[in-house]
PDB file of C-alpha atoms in Angstrom:
ATOM      1  CA  MET A 246      26.950-123.953-127.750  1.00 95.00           C
ATOM      2  CA  PHE A 247      27.555-121.816-130.821  1.00 94.00           C
ATOM      3  CA  SER A 248      25.331-119.015-132.072  1.00 89.00           C
ATOM      4  CA  PRO A 249      22.573-120.100-134.472  1.00 88.00           C
ATOM      5  CA  GLY A 250      24.122-120.728-137.884  1.00 82.00           C
ATOM      6  CA  GLY A 251      27.415-119.321-136.633  1.00 83.00           C
ATOM      7  CA  LEU A 252      29.932-122.000-137.571  1.00 86.00           C
ATOM      8  CA  GLY A 253      31.476-121.550-141.001  1.00 84.00           C
ATOM      9  CA  ASP A 254      31.543-117.756-140.830  1.00 80.00           C
ATOM     10  CA  GLN A 255      35.317-117.643-141.519  1.00 80.00           C
ATOM     11  CA  GLY A 256      35.557-115.341-138.520  1.00 83.00           C
ATOM     12  CA  TYR A 257      34.451-115.196-134.901  1.00 87.00           C
ATOM     13  CA  ASN A 258      32.727-118.575-134.559  1.00 90.00           C
ATOM     14  CA  ASP A 259      35.347-120.503-136.492  1.00 91.00           C
ATOM     15  CA  LEU A 260      38.001-118.922-134.272  1.00 92.00           C
ATOM     16  CA  ILE A 261      36.088-120.061-131.179  1.00 95.00           C
ATOM     17  CA  LEU A 262      36.130-123.600-132.582  1.00 95.00           C
ATOM     18  CA  LYS A 263      39.884-123.305-133.044  1.00 95.00           C
ATOM     19  CA  GLY A 264      40.232-122.311-129.377  1.00 95.00           C
ATOM     20  CA  VAL A 265      38.086-125.239-128.252  1.00 96.00           C
ATOM     21  CA  GLN A 266      40.197-127.609-130.327  1.00 96.00           C
ATOM     22  CA  LEU A 267      43.417-126.202-128.851  1.00 96.00           C
ATOM     23  CA  PHE A 268      42.002-126.670-125.353  1.00 96.00           C
ATOM     24  CA  LYS A 269      40.854-130.223-126.091  1.00 95.00           C
ATOM     25  CA  LYS A 270      44.266-131.119-127.516  1.00 94.00           C
ATOM     26  CA  GLN A 271      45.909-129.997-124.268  1.00 93.00           C
ATOM     27  CA  TRP A 272      43.353-131.417-121.840  1.00 92.00           C
ATOM     28  CA  TYR A 273      42.114-134.508-123.690  1.00 89.00           C
ATOM     29  CA  ASP A 274      42.636-136.658-120.590  1.00 90.00           C
ATOM     30  CA  ARG A 275      40.915-134.275-118.167  1.00 89.00           C
ATOM     31  CA  ALA A 276      37.831-132.928-119.894  1.00 92.00           C
ATOM     32  CA  ASP A 277      35.140-134.138-122.269  1.00 94.00           C
ATOM     33  CA  VAL A 278      33.895-131.542-124.758  1.00 95.00           C
ATOM     34  CA  TYR A 279      30.475-131.606-126.440  1.00 95.00           C
ATOM     35  CA  ILE A 280      29.667-129.120-129.201  1.00 95.00           C
ATOM     36  CA  TYR A 281      26.149-127.903-129.955  1.00 94.00           C
ATOM     37  CA  CYS A 282      25.212-125.950-133.077  1.00 93.00           C
ATOM     38  CA  PRO A 283      21.560-124.916-132.683  1.00 92.00           C
ATOM     39  CA  LYS A 284      19.745-123.726-135.776  1.00 90.00           C
ATOM     40  CA  THR A 285      17.684-121.230-133.728  1.00 91.00           C
ATOM     41  CA  THR A 286      17.767-119.624-130.295  1.00 89.00           C
ATOM     42  CA  GLU A 287      14.706-121.712-129.437  1.00 91.00           C
ATOM     43  CA  GLU A 288      16.706-124.864-130.113  1.00 93.00           C
ATOM     44  CA  GLY A 289      19.491-123.436-127.962  1.00 92.00           C
ATOM     45  CA  SER A 290      16.952-122.851-125.196  1.00 93.00           C
ATOM     46  CA  LEU A 291      16.112-126.555-125.200  1.00 94.00           C
ATOM     47  CA  VAL A 292      19.802-127.474-124.923  1.00 94.00           C
ATOM     48  CA  PHE A 293      20.225-125.121-121.968  1.00 94.00           C
ATOM     49  CA  SER A 294      17.023-126.144-120.144  1.00 93.00           C
ATOM     50  CA  ASP A 295      17.790-129.856-120.599  1.00 94.00           C
ATOM     51  CA  TRP A 296      21.274-129.306-119.173  1.00 95.00           C
ATOM     52  CA  LEU A 297      19.873-127.334-116.229  1.00 94.00           C
ATOM     53  CA  ALA A 298      17.422-130.124-115.457  1.00 92.00           C
ATOM     54  CA  LYS A 299      20.104-132.793-115.128  1.00 93.00           C
ATOM     55  CA  PRO A 300      20.476-133.859-111.486  1.00 93.00           C
ATOM     56  CA  GLU A 301      23.481-132.790-109.466  1.00 94.00           C
ATOM     57  CA  SER A 302      26.520-135.046-109.685  1.00 94.00           C
ATOM     58  CA  SER A 303      30.137-135.149-108.551  1.00 94.00           C
ATOM     59  CA  VAL A 304      31.352-134.221-112.052  1.00 94.00           C
ATOM     60  CA  PRO A 305      31.971-130.474-112.572  1.00 95.00           C
ATOM     61  CA  THR A 306      30.286-129.256-115.757  1.00 96.00           C
ATOM     62  CA  LEU A 307      30.559-125.954-117.583  1.00 97.00           C
ATOM     63  CA  LEU A 308      28.131-124.770-120.240  1.00 97.00           C
ATOM     64  CA  VAL A 309      29.726-122.249-122.569  1.00 96.00           C
ATOM     65  CA  ALA A 310      27.274-120.125-124.531  1.00 95.00           C
ATOM     66  CA  ALA A 311      29.360-118.545-127.281  1.00 93.00           C
ATOM     67  CA  SER A 312      26.828-115.829-128.134  1.00 89.00           C
ATOM     68  CA  ASN A 313      24.897-113.204-126.199  1.00 88.00           C
ATOM     69  CA  ASP A 314      21.879-114.187-128.305  1.00 87.00           C
ATOM     70  CA  TYR A 315      21.291-116.734-125.538  1.00 92.00           C
ATOM     71  CA  GLU A 316      21.117-114.163-122.724  1.00 92.00           C
ATOM     72  CA  PRO A 317      17.284-113.876-122.777  1.00 91.00           C
ATOM     73  CA  VAL A 318      17.102-117.673-122.879  1.00 89.00           C
ATOM     74  CA  MET A 319      19.280-117.944-119.779  1.00 93.00           C
ATOM     75  CA  LYS A 320      17.319-115.295-117.937  1.00 93.00           C
ATOM     76  CA  LYS A 321      14.082-117.193-118.552  1.00 92.00           C
ATOM     77  CA  CYS A 322      15.478-120.639-117.716  1.00 92.00           C
ATOM     78  CA  LEU A 323      17.327-119.533-114.581  1.00 92.00           C
ATOM     79  CA  ALA A 324      14.128-117.946-113.272  1.00 90.00           C
ATOM     80  CA  GLN A 325      12.538-121.401-113.405  1.00 88.00           C
ATOM     81  CA  ASP A 326      15.478-123.566-112.346  1.00 88.00           C
ATOM     82  CA  THR A 327      18.739-123.106-110.450  1.00 90.00           C
ATOM     83  CA  LEU A 328      22.306-124.174-111.056  1.00 93.00           C
ATOM     84  CA  THR A 329      23.311-127.196-109.024  1.00 94.00           C
ATOM     85  CA  ALA A 330      26.628-127.026-107.176  1.00 94.00           C
ATOM     86  CA  ASN A 331      28.524-128.834-109.932  1.00 95.00           C
ATOM     87  CA  LYS A 332      27.371-126.516-112.741  1.00 96.00           C
ATOM     88  CA  GLN A 333      28.745-123.215-114.007  1.00 96.00           C
ATOM     89  CA  VAL A 334      27.896-121.063-117.026  1.00 96.00           C
ATOM     90  CA  LEU A 335      30.127-118.882-119.206  1.00 96.00           C
ATOM     91  CA  LEU A 336      28.398-116.418-121.551  1.00 95.00           C
ATOM     92  CA  PHE A 337      30.308-114.554-124.257  1.00 92.00           C
ATOM     93  CA  GLU A 338      30.055-110.835-125.022  1.00 90.00           C
ATOM     94  CA  SER A 339      27.761-109.756-122.194  1.00 89.00           C
ATOM     95  CA  SER A 340      27.939-107.329-119.276  1.00 86.00           C
ATOM     96  CA  ASN A 341      25.298-109.414-117.438  1.00 88.00           C
ATOM     97  CA  PRO A 342      22.864-106.534-116.825  1.00 87.00           C
ATOM     98  CA  ASP A 343      20.394-108.847-115.056  1.00 90.00           C
ATOM     99  CA  ASN A 344      23.017-110.138-112.578  1.00 91.00           C
ATOM    100  CA  LEU A 345      22.450-113.757-113.518  1.00 92.00           C
ATOM    101  CA  PRO A 346      24.513-116.339-111.566  1.00 93.00           C
ATOM    102  CA  ILE A 347      26.908-116.764-114.493  1.00 94.00           C
ATOM    103  CA  THR A 348      30.331-115.570-115.643  1.00 94.00           C
ATOM    104  CA  THR A 349      30.593-113.226-118.626  1.00 94.00           C
ATOM    105  CA  PHE A 350      33.211-111.364-120.609  1.00 92.00           C
ATOM    106  CA  GLN A 351      33.359-108.887-123.468  1.00 92.00           C
ATOM    107  CA  ILE A 352      36.063-108.180-126.012  1.00 93.00           C
ATOM    108  CA  SER A 353      35.526-104.532-126.872  1.00 94.00           C
ATOM    109  CA  MET A 354      35.668-103.590-130.536  1.00 95.00           C
ATOM    110  CA  PHE A 355      35.578 -99.867-129.800  1.00 97.00           C
ATOM    111  CA  GLY A 356      39.340 -99.212-129.873  1.00 97.00           C
ATOM    112  CA  PRO A 357      40.182-101.119-133.064  1.00 97.00           C
ATOM    113  CA  SER A 358      37.101 -99.674-134.763  1.00 98.00           C
ATOM    114  CA  TYR A 359      38.174 -96.178-133.692  1.00 98.00           C
ATOM    115  CA  ILE A 360      41.517 -96.715-135.444  1.00 98.00           C
ATOM    116  CA  ALA A 361      39.651 -97.967-138.525  1.00 98.00           C
ATOM    117  CA  GLY A 362      37.489 -94.837-138.567  1.00 98.00           C
ATOM    118  CA  LYS A 363      40.504 -92.560-138.173  1.00 98.00           C
ATOM    119  CA  THR A 364      42.281 -94.399-140.975  1.00 98.00           C
ATOM    120  CA  VAL A 365      39.328 -94.011-143.333  1.00 98.00           C
ATOM    121  CA  LYS A 366      39.085 -90.294-142.523  1.00 97.00           C
ATOM    122  CA  LEU A 367      42.799 -89.692-143.086  1.00 97.00           C
ATOM    123  CA  LEU A 368      42.612 -91.543-146.411  1.00 97.00           C
ATOM    124  CA  GLY A 369      40.233 -88.811-147.569  1.00 97.00           C
ATOM    125  CA  LEU A 370      37.205 -91.063-147.912  1.00 97.00           C
ATOM    126  CA  THR A 371      33.937 -89.248-147.334  1.00 97.00           C
ATOM    127  CA  SER A 372      30.934 -91.598-147.315  1.00 97.00           C
ATOM    128  CA  PRO A 373      31.493 -94.743-145.226  1.00 98.00           C
ATOM    129  CA  LEU A 374      28.661 -97.189-144.586  1.00 98.00           C
ATOM    130  CA  ILE A 375      28.425 -99.213-141.370  1.00 98.00           C
ATOM    131  CA  VAL A 376      26.603-102.509-141.948  1.00 98.00           C
ATOM    132  CA  LEU A 377      25.308-104.160-138.752  1.00 97.00           C
ATOM    133  CA  ALA A 378      23.617-107.540-138.376  1.00 95.00           C
ATOM    134  CA  ASN A 379      20.861-106.060-136.198  1.00 95.00           C
ATOM    135  CA  PRO A 380      20.195-103.077-133.902  1.00 94.00           C
ATOM    136  CA  ASN A 381      20.051-105.115-130.691  1.00 89.00           C
ATOM    137  CA  ASP A 382      23.529-106.615-130.287  1.00 86.00           C
ATOM    138  CA  GLY A 383      25.644-104.633-127.813  1.00 86.00           C
ATOM    139  CA  PRO A 384      29.129-105.671-129.030  1.00 87.00           C
ATOM    140  CA  ILE A 385      28.488-104.765-132.669  1.00 92.00           C
ATOM    141  CA  LYS A 386      26.930-101.488-131.554  1.00 94.00           C
ATOM    142  CA  THR A 387      30.188-100.810-129.709  1.00 95.00           C
ATOM    143  CA  ALA A 388      32.111-101.400-132.941  1.00 96.00           C
ATOM    144  CA  ALA A 389      29.857 -98.960-134.788  1.00 97.00           C
ATOM    145  CA  GLU A 390      30.268 -96.332-132.069  1.00 97.00           C
ATOM    146  CA  GLY A 391      34.043 -96.737-132.193  1.00 98.00           C
ATOM    147  CA  PHE A 392      34.143 -96.285-135.957  1.00 98.00           C
ATOM    148  CA  LYS A 393      31.896 -93.224-135.776  1.00 98.00           C
ATOM    149  CA  ALA A 394      34.041 -91.686-133.041  1.00 98.00           C
ATOM    150  CA  GLY A 395      37.169 -92.188-135.130  1.00 98.00           C
ATOM    151  CA  PHE A 396      35.710 -90.969-138.427  1.00 98.00           C
ATOM    152  CA  GLY A 397      33.512 -88.148-137.129  1.00 97.00           C
ATOM    153  CA  ASN A 398      30.356 -86.918-138.842  1.00 96.00           C
ATOM    154  CA  GLY A 399      29.245 -88.375-142.154  1.00 95.00           C
ATOM    155  CA  THR A 400      28.714 -92.093-141.559  1.00 97.00           C
ATOM    156  CA  GLU A 401      25.553 -93.998-142.432  1.00 97.00           C
ATOM    157  CA  THR A 402      24.310 -97.241-140.851  1.00 97.00           C
ATOM    158  CA  GLU A 403      22.232-100.070-142.285  1.00 97.00           C
ATOM    159  CA  TYR A 404      20.819-103.096-140.419  1.00 97.00           C
ATOM    160  CA  LEU A 405      20.307-106.474-142.074  1.00 97.00           C
ATOM    161  CA  ALA A 406      17.623-107.847-139.728  1.00 95.00           C
ATOM    162  CA  ASP A 407      16.024-107.417-136.307  1.00 93.00           C
ATOM    163  CA  ASP A 408      17.607-110.538-134.785  1.00 90.00           C
ATOM    164  CA  TRP A 409      20.347-113.165-135.209  1.00 87.00           C
ATOM    165  CA  ASN A 410      19.280-113.782-138.816  1.00 91.00           C
ATOM    166  CA  GLY A 411      21.325-110.707-139.709  1.00 93.00           C
ATOM    167  CA  TYR A 412      24.425-112.823-139.176  1.00 91.00           C
ATOM    168  CA  ILE A 413      23.521-115.370-141.851  1.00 90.00           C
ATOM    169  CA  ALA A 414      22.430-113.097-144.705  1.00 94.00           C
ATOM    170  CA  ALA A 415      25.397-113.354-147.107  1.00 94.00           C
ATOM    171  CA  GLN A 416      23.173-113.512-150.189  1.00 96.00           C
ATOM    172  CA  GLN A 417      21.348-110.394-149.047  1.00 96.00           C
ATOM    173  CA  THR A 418      24.568-108.414-148.602  1.00 97.00           C
ATOM    174  CA  TYR A 419      25.845-109.583-151.995  1.00 97.00           C
ATOM    175  CA  GLN A 420      22.686-108.282-153.642  1.00 96.00           C
ATOM    176  CA  LYS A 421      22.845-104.975-151.774  1.00 97.00           C
ATOM    177  CA  MET A 422      26.461-104.308-152.688  1.00 97.00           C
ATOM    178  CA  SER A 423      25.587-102.886-156.099  1.00 95.00           C
ATOM    179  CA  SER A 424      23.618 -99.990-154.598  1.00 95.00           C
ATOM    180  CA  TRP A 425      25.998 -99.602-151.649  1.00 97.00           C
ATOM    181  CA  SER A 426      28.946 -99.331-154.040  1.00 96.00           C
ATOM    182  CA  SER A 427      27.310 -96.515-155.970  1.00 94.00           C
ATOM    183  CA  SER A 428      26.900 -94.297-152.903  1.00 95.00           C
ATOM    184  CA  HIS A 429      29.666 -95.293-150.454  1.00 97.00           C
ATOM    185  CA  ASP A 430      33.444 -95.365-150.716  1.00 97.00           C
ATOM    186  CA  PHE A 431      34.048 -97.563-147.647  1.00 98.00           C
ATOM    187  CA  ILE A 432      32.076-100.334-145.938  1.00 98.00           C
ATOM    188  CA  PHE A 433      32.576-101.306-142.309  1.00 98.00           C
ATOM    189  CA  PRO A 434      30.614-104.573-141.933  1.00 97.00           C
ATOM    190  CA  VAL A 435      29.931-106.059-138.487  1.00 96.00           C
ATOM    191  CA  ALA A 436      27.610-108.875-139.441  1.00 94.00           C
ATOM    192  CA  GLY A 437      29.310-112.224-138.954  1.00 89.00           C
ATOM    193  CA  GLY A 438      28.785-114.665-141.812  1.00 89.00           C
ATOM    194  CA  SER A 439      26.849-112.025-143.760  1.00 94.00           C
ATOM    195  CA  ASN A 440      30.132-110.242-144.431  1.00 95.00           C
ATOM    196  CA  ALA A 441      31.015-113.046-146.854  1.00 94.00           C
ATOM    197  CA  GLY A 442      28.568-111.640-149.406  1.00 97.00           C
ATOM    198  CA  ILE A 443      30.306-108.264-149.290  1.00 97.00           C
ATOM    199  CA  TYR A 444      33.743-109.771-149.797  1.00 97.00           C
ATOM    200  CA  ARG A 445      32.502-112.056-152.593  1.00 97.00           C
ATOM    201  CA  TYR A 446      30.996-109.094-154.443  1.00 97.00           C
ATOM    202  CA  SER A 447      34.301-107.217-154.219  1.00 97.00           C
ATOM    203  CA  ARG A 448      36.025-110.193-155.859  1.00 96.00           C
ATOM    204  CA  ASP A 449      33.428-110.436-158.628  1.00 96.00           C
ATOM    205  CA  VAL A 450      33.525-106.811-159.813  1.00 94.00           C
ATOM    206  CA  THR A 451      36.319-104.588-161.079  1.00 87.00           C
ATOM    207  CA  GLN A 452      35.512-101.710-158.729  1.00 90.00           C
ATOM    208  CA  SER A 453      34.414-101.929-155.104  1.00 95.00           C
ATOM    209  CA  PRO A 454      34.438 -99.657-152.084  1.00 97.00           C
ATOM    210  CA  LEU A 455      37.328-100.241-149.719  1.00 98.00           C
ATOM    211  CA  LEU A 456      36.416-102.612-146.892  1.00 98.00           C
ATOM    212  CA  ALA A 457      37.206-103.681-143.347  1.00 98.00           C
ATOM    213  CA  GLY A 458      37.667-107.283-142.276  1.00 96.00           C
ATOM    214  CA  MET A 459      36.106-108.423-139.027  1.00 94.00           C
ATOM    215  CA  ASP A 460      37.081-110.673-136.084  1.00 90.00           C
ATOM    216  CA  VAL A 461      40.084-112.250-137.841  1.00 90.00           C
ATOM    217  CA  ASP A 462      42.533-111.088-140.520  1.00 92.00           C
ATOM    218  CA  GLN A 463      40.340-111.425-143.592  1.00 93.00           C
ATOM    219  CA  SER A 464      42.590-109.616-146.050  1.00 94.00           C
ATOM    220  CA  ASN A 465      42.968-112.861-148.036  1.00 93.00           C
ATOM    221  CA  LEU A 466      39.265-112.644-148.927  1.00 94.00           C
ATOM    222  CA  SER A 467      39.510-109.380-150.876  1.00 96.00           C
ATOM    223  CA  THR A 468      42.176-106.998-152.121  1.00 96.00           C
ATOM    224  CA  TYR A 469      39.840-104.157-151.104  1.00 97.00           C
ATOM    225  CA  ILE A 470      40.184-104.969-147.381  1.00 98.00           C
ATOM    226  CA  ILE A 471      42.560-102.378-145.887  1.00 98.00           C
ATOM    227  CA  GLY A 472      42.602-103.887-142.397  1.00 98.00           C
ATOM    228  CA  SER A 473      40.672-106.037-139.957  1.00 97.00           C
ATOM    229  CA  VAL A 474      39.205-105.568-136.490  1.00 96.00           C
ATOM    230  CA  ILE A 475      40.748-108.490-134.625  1.00 94.00           C
ATOM    231  CA  LYS A 476      39.220-110.401-131.708  1.00 92.00           C
ATOM    232  CA  ASN A 477      41.550-113.111-130.445  1.00 92.00           C
ATOM    233  CA  ILE A 478      38.640-115.095-129.056  1.00 92.00           C
ATOM    234  CA  ASP A 479      40.559-118.361-129.472  1.00 93.00           C
ATOM    235  CA  LEU A 480      43.105-117.204-126.874  1.00 91.00           C
ATOM    236  CA  THR A 481      40.308-116.080-124.560  1.00 92.00           C
ATOM    237  CA  ILE A 482      38.455-119.374-124.632  1.00 94.00           C
ATOM    238  CA  VAL A 483      41.654-121.346-124.026  1.00 94.00           C
ATOM    239  CA  GLU A 484      42.442-119.153-120.994  1.00 92.00           C
ATOM    240  CA  TYR A 485      38.958-119.490-119.493  1.00 94.00           C
ATOM    241  CA  LEU A 486      38.616-123.222-120.066  1.00 95.00           C
ATOM    242  CA  THR A 487      42.131-123.900-118.807  1.00 95.00           C
ATOM    243  CA  GLN A 488      41.579-121.971-115.575  1.00 94.00           C
ATOM    244  CA  TRP A 489      38.262-123.744-115.001  1.00 95.00           C
ATOM    245  CA  THR A 490      39.847-127.161-115.603  1.00 95.00           C
ATOM    246  CA  GLU A 491      42.791-126.440-113.304  1.00 94.00           C
ATOM    247  CA  THR A 492      40.963-124.699-110.455  1.00 94.00           C
ATOM    248  CA  GLY A 493      37.234-125.251-110.869  1.00 93.00           C
ATOM    249  CA  GLN A 494      36.832-121.464-111.051  1.00 92.00           C
ATOM    250  CA  LEU A 495      36.443-118.994-113.904  1.00 91.00           C
ATOM    251  CA  PRO A 496      38.154-115.592-114.217  1.00 83.00           C
ATOM    252  CA  LYS A 497      36.084-112.665-112.974  1.00 82.00           C
ATOM    253  CA  SER A 498      33.768-111.018-115.476  1.00 83.00           C
ATOM    254  CA  LYS A 499      35.703-108.451-117.463  1.00 87.00           C
ATOM    255  CA  ILE A 500      35.807-106.195-120.529  1.00 90.00           C
ATOM    256  CA  TYR A 501      38.965-106.696-122.615  1.00 92.00           C
ATOM    257  CA  GLY A 502      40.032-103.725-124.706  1.00 91.00           C
ATOM    258  CA  LEU A 503      42.782-102.567-127.023  1.00 94.00           C
ATOM    259  CA  GLU A 504      45.262-102.674-124.131  1.00 91.00           C
ATOM    260  CA  SER A 505      44.804-106.454-123.850  1.00 90.00           C
ATOM    261  CA  ASP A 506      46.090-109.173-126.158  1.00 82.00           C
ATOM    262  CA  TYR A 507      42.568-109.894-127.310  1.00 91.00           C
ATOM    263  CA  SER A 508      41.727-107.056-129.716  1.00 94.00           C
ATOM    264  CA  ASP A 509      43.568-105.083-132.391  1.00 96.00           C
ATOM    265  CA  TRP A 510      43.342-103.305-135.732  1.00 98.00           C
ATOM    266  CA  GLN A 511      45.508-105.319-138.137  1.00 97.00           C
ATOM    267  CA  VAL A 512      46.528-103.482-141.290  1.00 98.00           C
ATOM    268  CA  ALA A 513      46.300-105.646-144.424  1.00 97.00           C
ATOM    269  CA  PHE A 514      49.537-106.680-146.105  1.00 94.00           C
ATOM    270  CA  GLY A 515      48.743-104.709-149.253  1.00 93.00           C
ATOM    271  CA  TYR A 516      48.209-101.492-147.263  1.00 97.00           C
ATOM    272  CA  LEU A 517      51.204-101.493-144.926  1.00 95.00           C
ATOM    273  CA  GLN A 518      51.660 -97.743-145.441  1.00 96.00           C
ATOM    274  CA  LEU A 519      48.649 -97.367-143.132  1.00 97.00           C
ATOM    275  CA  GLU A 520      50.667 -98.734-140.197  1.00 97.00           C
ATOM    276  CA  GLU A 521      51.877 -95.194-139.520  1.00 97.00           C
ATOM    277  CA  ILE A 522      48.303 -94.008-138.954  1.00 97.00           C
ATOM    278  CA  LYS A 523      47.757 -96.864-136.527  1.00 97.00           C
ATOM    279  CA  ARG A 524      50.906 -96.007-134.572  1.00 97.00           C
ATOM    280  CA  ASN A 525      49.966 -92.340-134.403  1.00 97.00           C
ATOM    281  CA  VAL A 526      46.439 -92.895-133.074  1.00 97.00           C
ATOM    282  CA  PHE A 527      46.903 -96.062-131.006  1.00 97.00           C
ATOM    283  CA  GLN A 528      47.181 -94.386-127.589  1.00 97.00           C
ATOM    284  CA  GLU A 529      44.368 -91.996-128.489  1.00 97.00           C
ATOM    285  CA  ALA A 530      42.199 -95.004-129.352  1.00 97.00           C
ATOM    286  CA  ILE A 531      42.990 -96.648-126.006  1.00 97.00           C
ATOM    287  CA  GLN A 532      41.944 -93.506-124.149  1.00 97.00           C
ATOM    288  CA  GLN A 533      38.768 -93.072-126.208  1.00 97.00           C
ATOM    289  CA  GLU A 534      37.850 -96.703-125.584  1.00 96.00           C
ATOM    290  CA  ARG A 535      38.456 -96.280-121.861  1.00 94.00           C
ATOM    291  CA  ASN A 536      36.270 -93.163-121.796  1.00 95.00           C
ATOM    292  CA  TYR A 537      33.517 -94.955-123.718  1.00 95.00           C
ATOM    293  CA  HIS A 538      33.284 -97.865-121.314  1.00 91.00           C
ATOM    294  CA  GLU A 539      33.548 -95.634-118.260  1.00 89.00           C
ATOM    295  CA  GLY A 540      30.719 -93.491-119.602  1.00 80.00           C
ATOM    296  CA  LEU A 541      32.812 -90.346-119.884  1.00 60.00           C
TER     297      LEU A 541
END
């Protein structure tokens, strides 16, 4: 079950779909896969509650909610109904603060974002803007905190919405880019499909602030992208689904950081001179990320 309006974002959600397809190709004879693309969280709630209400059977079933937007939905539904013995739930990008009977994981963006912030600072840029989909999403807040920690004082932050609609506001970001470009020399956008408007604007004008790509290497979308915060979510989903198919169990809930194979700061091909900055601050970024998640 994808996030509302998530598919087609040329980033995180499309990479999840790639992972699901890789899994299905390998396990086509062992597992049936059904894909849901709700238009709203309310529609997602109906999918989840209908699945919960199905009677217990001998067939193991796993519901994968590929967005923490569904966490409140799950909390409400699981208070009214319980998981039968054949059902398990995997929720992306959550620390499970309510101790729901589900498995969760997070891919931390703090470390890669820290390297991005350091890079921007060492390039001599002075007025970066952090664009976030909304103020309520923990993972994108972590990315913002990482960038701020790397850059230091002088960043500004703008939110696109109060909820998941901030991830599907590409036209809004395109329209805002004119004013953003006049007052900022770098934009660090963590807003899913809304980032497309920023990249499109940078292709349409002769001058644009430098930019960061998000979730996948997006340097092909704009020559102004100096690097991308990478989340190898396709590898993660293949690992989790494979272990569940083979053993009936999921890996323990975990936060994956810069030390794992699941996150990175990938310098764009046209800016390979910035690789030296990455090498010089990589271990520092790992330690700062560790301190952040341990509350130090």
